Amino acid sequence: MKIAFLTSGGNAPCLSSSIARLLYNYNKSGNKIEAYGYINGFSGLLRGEKISLPINLTDSDYENLYKMGGSLIGNSRIKLTNKQDCIDKKLINKDQDPLKVASEQLIKDKIDILHPIGGDDTNSTARDLANYIKSKGIDITLVGIPKTIDNDIYPVKQSLGASSAAESGAMFFNNIVNENNMSPRQLIVHEVMGRNSGWLTAYTAKIYNDILDRKKNSLENLNLKPIHSLDRFKIHALYVPEESYNFTIELDRLEKVMDNIGCLNIFISEGAFLKEISNEMESKGNKINKDAFGHIQLDSIDTGKWISKRISDKINIQRVLIQKSGYFARSSAPNSEDLEYIFKICDFAFKQALDGNSGVAGVDERSDQLSCIDFNLIKGDKGLDIDSKWYLNMIKEIKA
């Protein structure tokens, strides 16, 4: 039996560990297994570039792989139905169909099971491939693993890697916040990844608040006010794509905070105010780049700089510090909570693959059951639930 893996889209703290856990299951299955990884995701599949993956490892070897960040086999952003993009990237010739090239490569490599590991774009591309394979009567099973630090895949209840990225982002800010004593009237903007979902920004803030709660007594007992007061470490504003904001009221509130404690700590999703920022850029004649899936490339949208200017135009700020935790967070190793969840999903995915069931392995939020979800149901941009109790309580505390 030949098993293949590919990882696609952005980095996440679950890629290597998911591959390792699936390899572990296949190793223990008693079947004769050959395992391969397509280098750089669908790009490697189109090029026929793959590497052999070790199967007969010791438990200690697997444990080491579980703790690795990043991907063992590399990622890329390729949409198999975007023919022109595949041509531009020199992955296919002009007279070729990417779906046909990909499926023929799987046949050539005699792959029985393919595990695509990625977010909604990866799994929608896997859907296109699975549907093409099925239409041609080809017998290959595809079982996707849902990873994304945004936690924005519908109807998957929880994406792999999301909680680890949030924890790492909170640890990142727990260090950065100490900069607010380096200057009077300082603004710190913590920009967090997330295009259309503010979940990662909000959950990073929640975990940071938990860290701050554990430091509360020691900070208060020091009695070093005003320069080292608890208020200077708190989050003073949080902005996510799902919310709308009245900046006349908001800037008045923030100015009072600055006047009272001498600093501001802002959490913002990189996708917040995306429409406003892109409209401003286009009005100035600036080009906005998009990826193969039609998404605005957020590296070209400097959300942190935009919000800092908007605040600084109204409030007297002596120093601005913009810090982005995204690459630090998404490149981290999985935490213990995530690793337990990775095992749960990958163990289930392994069983589904052996049974010949194609789909995405995950907890279906509609039933709250572990399921092999039909690829055709997978969608992106599942937003943060801004009516959830934990979120509302946090926002109330921030604005108190």
Coordinates of C-alpha atoms in Angstrom, one line a residue:
M1 CA 0.0 0.0 0.0
K2 CA 1.4 3.4 -1.0
I3 CA 0.5 6.4 1.1
A4 CA 1.3 10.0 0.1
F5 CA 1.2 13.3 2.0
L6 CA 1.2 16.9 1.0
T7 CA 1.1 20.1 3.1
S8 CA -0.2 23.3 1.6
G9 CA -1.1 26.9 2.4
G10 CA 0.5 28.8 5.3
N11 CA 2.6 27.3 8.1
A12 CA 0.9 25.9 11.2
P13 CA 2.0 24.2 14.4
C14 CA 0.6 20.8 13.3
L15 CA 2.0 19.9 10.0
S16 CA 5.0 17.8 10.9
S17 CA 3.2 16.3 13.9
S18 CA 0.2 15.3 11.7
I19 CA 2.4 13.5 9.2
A20 CA 4.2 11.8 12.1
R21 CA 1.0 10.6 13.7
L22 CA -0.4 9.2 10.5
L23 CA 2.9 7.5 9.8
Y24 CA 2.8 6.0 13.3
N25 CA -0.6 4.6 12.6
Y26 CA 0.3 3.1 9.3
N27 CA 3.5 1.6 10.8
K28 CA 1.4 -0.1 13.5
S29 CA -1.2 -1.3 11.1
G30 CA 0.6 -4.5 10.0
N31 CA 0.2 -3.6 6.4
K32 CA 3.2 -3.3 4.0
I33 CA 3.4 0.4 3.6
E34 CA 5.4 2.8 1.4
A35 CA 5.1 6.4 2.3
Y36 CA 5.9 9.5 0.3
G37 CA 5.7 13.3 0.7
Y38 CA 5.1 15.5 -2.3
I39 CA 7.6 18.4 -2.0
N40 CA 6.0 21.8 -1.5
G41 CA 2.4 20.5 -1.7
F42 CA 0.4 20.5 -4.9
S43 CA 3.4 22.1 -6.6
G44 CA 5.4 18.9 -6.0
L45 CA 2.5 16.8 -7.1
L46 CA 2.3 18.6 -10.4
R47 CA 6.1 18.4 -10.9
G48 CA 6.2 14.8 -9.8
E49 CA 8.7 15.7 -7.0
K50 CA 8.4 13.5 -3.9
I51 CA 10.6 12.0 -1.2
S52 CA 10.3 8.7 0.6
L53 CA 9.2 9.1 4.3
P54 CA 10.4 6.8 7.0
I55 CA 7.9 4.3 8.4
N56 CA 9.9 2.0 10.7
L57 CA 10.8 4.5 13.4
T58 CA 11.1 4.0 17.1
D59 CA 8.6 5.5 19.5
S60 CA 11.3 8.0 20.5
D61 CA 11.7 9.1 16.8
Y62 CA 8.0 9.7 16.5
E63 CA 8.0 11.7 19.7
N64 CA 10.7 14.0 18.3
L65 CA 8.7 14.5 15.1
Y66 CA 5.5 15.3 17.1
K67 CA 7.4 18.2 18.7
M68 CA 8.6 19.8 15.4
G69 CA 7.2 23.0 14.0
G70 CA 6.9 23.7 10.3
S71 CA 6.4 21.0 7.6
L72 CA 8.7 18.1 6.9
I73 CA 7.9 18.3 3.2
G74 CA 7.3 22.0 2.5
N75 CA 4.3 24.0 1.4
S76 CA 3.0 26.1 -1.5
R77 CA -0.2 27.9 -2.5
I78 CA -1.5 26.2 -5.6
K79 CA -5.1 26.0 -6.9
L80 CA -5.5 23.2 -9.4
T81 CA -8.4 24.9 -11.1
N82 CA -6.4 28.1 -11.7
K83 CA -4.7 27.0 -14.9
Q84 CA -3.1 30.3 -15.7
D85 CA -1.4 30.5 -12.3
C86 CA 0.0 27.0 -12.7
I87 CA 1.3 28.0 -16.1
D88 CA 2.8 31.2 -14.8
K89 CA 4.6 29.2 -12.1
K90 CA 5.9 26.8 -14.7
L91 CA 4.1 23.8 -13.1
I92 CA 2.4 22.8 -16.3
N93 CA 2.5 23.4 -20.1
K94 CA -0.1 25.6 -21.8
D95 CA -1.9 22.6 -23.3
Q96 CA -2.2 20.8 -19.9
D97 CA -5.0 20.6 -17.4
P98 CA -3.6 20.8 -13.8
L99 CA -6.3 18.4 -12.4
K100 CA -5.4 15.8 -15.1
V101 CA -1.7 16.2 -14.5
A102 CA -2.1 15.8 -10.7
S103 CA -4.3 12.7 -11.0
E104 CA -2.0 11.1 -13.6
Q105 CA 0.9 11.7 -11.3
L106 CA -0.9 9.9 -8.5
I107 CA -1.6 7.0 -10.8
K108 CA 2.0 6.9 -12.1
D109 CA 3.2 6.8 -8.5
K110 CA 0.6 4.1 -7.7
I111 CA -0.7 6.0 -4.7
D112 CA -3.6 4.4 -2.8
I113 CA -4.2 7.1 -0.2
L114 CA -3.4 10.8 -0.3
H115 CA -3.5 12.9 2.8
P116 CA -3.6 16.7 2.0
I117 CA -3.0 18.7 5.1
G118 CA -4.1 22.3 5.0
G119 CA -6.8 24.9 5.4
D120 CA -10.0 25.6 3.4
D121 CA -8.0 26.5 0.2
T122 CA -6.0 23.3 0.5
N123 CA -9.1 21.2 1.1
S124 CA -11.2 22.9 -1.6
T125 CA -8.3 22.1 -4.0
A126 CA -8.4 18.5 -2.7
R127 CA -12.1 18.6 -3.3
D128 CA -11.5 19.5 -7.0
L129 CA -9.0 16.7 -7.3
A130 CA -11.2 14.2 -5.5
N131 CA -14.2 15.0 -7.8
Y132 CA -12.0 14.8 -10.9
I133 CA -10.6 11.4 -9.7
K134 CA -14.1 10.1 -9.0
S135 CA -15.4 11.3 -12.4
K136 CA -12.6 9.3 -14.1
G137 CA -13.3 6.1 -12.1
I138 CA -9.9 6.2 -10.4
D139 CA -9.6 4.4 -7.1
I140 CA -7.6 6.7 -4.9
T141 CA -8.8 7.7 -1.4
L142 CA -8.2 11.3 -0.2
V143 CA -8.6 12.1 3.5
G144 CA -7.8 15.7 4.4
I145 CA -6.5 17.0 7.7
P146 CA -7.9 20.5 8.6
K147 CA -5.1 22.9 9.7
T148 CA -5.3 26.6 10.0
I149 CA -4.2 29.0 12.7
D150 CA -7.3 31.1 11.9
N151 CA -9.7 28.3 12.9
D152 CA -11.9 29.4 10.0
I153 CA -12.9 26.2 8.2
Y154 CA -16.6 25.4 8.0
P155 CA -18.0 23.1 9.2
V156 CA -14.9 22.0 11.2
K157 CA -15.3 22.9 14.9
Q158 CA -11.6 23.2 15.6
S159 CA -8.7 23.4 13.3
L160 CA -5.4 21.8 14.1
G161 CA -2.6 24.2 15.1
A162 CA -5.0 27.1 16.1
S163 CA -4.6 26.8 19.9
S164 CA -0.8 26.5 19.7
A165 CA -0.6 29.6 17.5
A166 CA -2.7 31.5 19.9
E167 CA -0.6 30.5 22.9
S168 CA 2.6 31.4 21.0
G169 CA 1.1 34.8 20.1
A170 CA 0.3 35.4 23.7
M171 CA 3.8 34.5 24.8
F172 CA 5.2 36.8 22.1
F173 CA 3.1 39.8 23.4
N174 CA 4.0 38.9 27.0
N175 CA 7.5 39.8 26.1
I176 CA 6.8 42.8 23.8
V177 CA 4.5 44.5 26.4
N178 CA 7.6 45.2 28.5
E179 CA 8.6 47.8 25.9
N180 CA 5.8 50.1 27.1
N181 CA 8.1 51.4 29.9
M182 CA 10.8 52.5 27.4
S183 CA 9.0 55.8 26.6
P184 CA 6.2 57.9 27.9
R185 CA 3.0 57.9 25.9
Q186 CA 3.8 54.8 23.9
L187 CA 1.5 52.9 21.6
I188 CA 2.1 49.2 21.0
V189 CA 0.2 47.6 18.2
H190 CA 0.2 43.8 18.2
E191 CA -0.9 42.6 14.7
V192 CA -2.1 39.0 14.6
M193 CA -2.7 36.9 11.5
G194 CA -6.3 36.4 10.3
R195 CA -7.8 37.5 7.0
N196 CA -11.6 37.3 7.5
S197 CA -11.7 35.7 10.9
G198 CA -10.7 37.4 14.1
W199 CA -10.6 34.1 16.1
L200 CA -6.8 34.0 16.4
T201 CA -6.6 37.6 17.5
A202 CA -9.3 37.2 20.1
Y203 CA -8.1 33.8 21.4
T204 CA -4.5 35.1 21.6
A205 CA -5.8 38.0 23.7
K206 CA -7.7 35.6 25.9
I207 CA -4.6 33.5 26.6
Y208 CA -2.6 36.6 27.2
N209 CA -5.2 37.8 29.7
D210 CA -4.9 34.4 31.5
I211 CA -1.1 35.0 31.7
L212 CA -1.7 38.5 33.1
D213 CA -4.1 37.1 35.7
R214 CA -1.3 34.9 37.0
K215 CA 1.0 37.9 37.3
K216 CA -1.6 40.1 38.8
N217 CA -0.7 39.6 42.5
S218 CA 3.0 40.0 42.0
L219 CA 2.5 43.2 40.0
E220 CA 0.1 44.7 42.6
N221 CA 2.3 43.7 45.5
L222 CA 5.3 45.5 44.1
N223 CA 3.4 48.8 44.4
L224 CA 5.5 50.5 41.7
K225 CA 2.8 52.7 40.3
P226 CA 2.5 54.5 38.0
I227 CA 5.4 53.1 35.9
H228 CA 4.8 49.4 36.6
S229 CA 1.1 49.2 37.3
L230 CA -1.1 46.3 36.1
D231 CA -3.1 48.7 33.9
R232 CA 0.0 49.3 31.7
F233 CA 0.1 45.6 30.8
K234 CA -3.5 45.2 30.0
I235 CA -5.0 45.1 26.4
H236 CA -6.8 48.4 25.8
A237 CA -8.4 47.7 22.5
L238 CA -9.0 44.7 20.2
Y239 CA -10.1 44.9 16.6
V240 CA -11.3 42.0 14.5
P241 CA -12.9 41.8 11.0
E242 CA -16.3 40.7 12.3
E243 CA -16.9 43.9 14.3
S244 CA -17.6 47.5 13.2
Y245 CA -16.3 50.4 15.3
N246 CA -17.3 54.0 15.9
F247 CA -13.8 55.6 15.9
T248 CA -15.1 59.0 17.2
I249 CA -16.1 57.2 20.4
E250 CA -13.2 54.8 20.3
L251 CA -10.5 57.4 20.0
D252 CA -12.0 59.5 22.8
R253 CA -11.9 56.4 25.0
L254 CA -8.3 55.5 24.0
E255 CA -7.2 59.1 24.6
K256 CA -8.5 58.9 28.2
V257 CA -6.6 55.6 28.7
M258 CA -3.4 57.2 27.4
D259 CA -3.8 60.3 29.6
N260 CA -4.4 58.1 32.7
I261 CA -1.7 55.5 32.4
G262 CA 0.7 56.7 29.7
C263 CA 0.5 53.9 27.2
L264 CA -1.8 51.9 24.9
N265 CA -1.7 48.2 24.0
I266 CA -3.7 47.3 20.9
F267 CA -4.5 43.8 19.4
I268 CA -5.6 43.9 15.8
S269 CA -6.3 41.2 13.2
E270 CA -4.4 41.8 10.0
G271 CA -7.7 41.5 8.1
A272 CA -9.5 44.1 10.2
F273 CA -10.5 47.2 8.3
L274 CA -9.4 45.4 5.1
K275 CA -12.0 47.2 3.0
E276 CA -11.1 50.6 4.3
I277 CA -7.4 50.1 3.8
S278 CA -7.7 48.6 0.3
N279 CA -10.0 51.4 -0.8
E280 CA -7.5 54.0 0.5
M281 CA -4.7 52.2 -1.3
E282 CA -6.6 52.0 -4.6
S283 CA -7.6 55.7 -4.4
K284 CA -3.9 56.5 -4.2
G285 CA -3.2 54.3 -7.3
N286 CA -1.4 51.6 -5.3
K287 CA -1.6 48.1 -6.7
I288 CA -3.1 45.4 -4.4
N289 CA -1.7 42.0 -5.1
K290 CA -3.8 38.8 -5.0
D291 CA -2.9 35.1 -4.7
A292 CA -4.0 32.2 -6.8
F293 CA -7.2 31.9 -4.8
G294 CA -8.1 35.5 -5.4
H295 CA -7.3 36.6 -1.8
I296 CA -5.6 40.0 -1.2
Q297 CA -2.0 39.3 -0.2
L298 CA -2.0 40.7 3.3
D299 CA 1.7 41.3 3.3
S300 CA 0.9 44.3 1.1
I301 CA -1.7 45.6 3.5
D302 CA 0.0 47.1 6.5
T303 CA -2.9 47.0 9.0
G304 CA -0.7 47.8 12.0
K305 CA 0.7 50.9 10.4
W306 CA -2.7 52.0 9.3
I307 CA -4.3 51.7 12.7
S308 CA -1.3 53.3 14.4
K309 CA -1.6 56.4 12.1
R310 CA -5.3 56.7 12.7
I311 CA -4.7 56.7 16.5
S312 CA -1.6 59.0 16.4
D313 CA -3.5 61.5 14.3
K314 CA -5.9 62.1 17.2
I315 CA -3.9 61.2 20.3
N316 CA -0.5 62.6 21.3
I317 CA 1.8 59.6 20.9
Q318 CA 5.6 59.9 21.5
R319 CA 6.6 56.4 20.4
V320 CA 4.9 53.7 18.2
L321 CA 5.9 50.1 18.2
I322 CA 4.2 47.8 15.7
Q323 CA 4.9 44.1 16.2
K324 CA 3.6 41.1 14.2
S325 CA 3.5 37.7 15.9
G326 CA 2.2 35.8 12.9
Y327 CA 5.3 34.0 11.6
F328 CA 6.5 33.4 15.2
A329 CA 3.2 31.9 16.2
R330 CA 2.5 29.8 13.1
S331 CA 6.0 28.3 13.0
S332 CA 5.8 27.0 16.6
A333 CA 5.6 23.4 17.7
P334 CA 2.2 22.2 18.9
N335 CA 1.4 22.5 22.5
S336 CA 0.2 19.6 24.6
E337 CA -3.5 20.5 24.1
D338 CA -3.1 20.7 20.3
L339 CA -1.0 17.5 20.2
E340 CA -3.7 15.5 21.9
Y341 CA -6.2 16.9 19.4
I342 CA -3.9 16.1 16.5
F343 CA -3.7 12.5 17.6
K344 CA -7.5 12.3 17.9
I345 CA -8.0 13.6 14.4
C346 CA -5.2 11.8 12.7
D347 CA -6.0 8.4 14.3
F348 CA -9.6 8.9 13.0
A349 CA -8.3 9.9 9.5
F350 CA -6.1 6.8 9.4
K351 CA -9.1 4.6 10.0
Q352 CA -11.2 6.4 7.4
A353 CA -8.5 6.1 4.8
L354 CA -8.2 2.3 5.4
D355 CA -11.9 2.0 5.0
G356 CA -11.8 3.9 1.7
N357 CA -13.8 7.0 2.9
S358 CA -12.7 10.3 1.3
G359 CA -13.3 13.6 3.0
V360 CA -11.9 15.9 5.7
A361 CA -11.4 14.3 9.1
G362 CA -12.6 16.6 11.9
V363 CA -15.2 17.3 14.5
D364 CA -18.3 18.5 12.6
E365 CA -19.7 21.6 14.4
R366 CA -23.2 20.8 13.2
S367 CA -23.3 17.5 15.1
D368 CA -20.3 17.9 17.4
Q369 CA -19.2 14.4 16.2
L370 CA -15.9 13.2 14.8
S371 CA -16.7 12.8 11.1
C372 CA -15.3 12.3 7.6
I373 CA -16.8 15.5 6.2
D374 CA -17.6 15.7 2.5
F375 CA -15.0 17.8 0.7
N376 CA -17.9 19.6 -1.1
L377 CA -19.1 21.0 2.2
I378 CA -15.8 22.6 3.1
K379 CA -15.8 26.4 3.0
G380 CA -13.5 29.1 4.4
D381 CA -13.9 32.4 6.2
K382 CA -15.9 30.9 9.2
G383 CA -15.9 34.0 11.4
L384 CA -15.3 34.5 15.0
D385 CA -18.5 34.0 17.1
I386 CA -18.7 37.6 18.5
D387 CA -21.7 36.5 20.6
S388 CA -19.8 33.8 22.5
K389 CA -19.6 34.3 26.2
W390 CA -15.9 34.2 26.5
Y391 CA -15.5 36.9 23.8
L392 CA -18.1 39.2 25.2
N393 CA -16.7 39.0 28.7
M394 CA -13.2 39.8 27.4
I395 CA -14.4 42.8 25.4
K396 CA -16.3 44.0 28.5
E397 CA -13.1 43.7 30.5
I398 CA -11.0 45.5 27.9
K399 CA -13.4 48.5 27.8
A400 CA -13.9 48.7 31.5

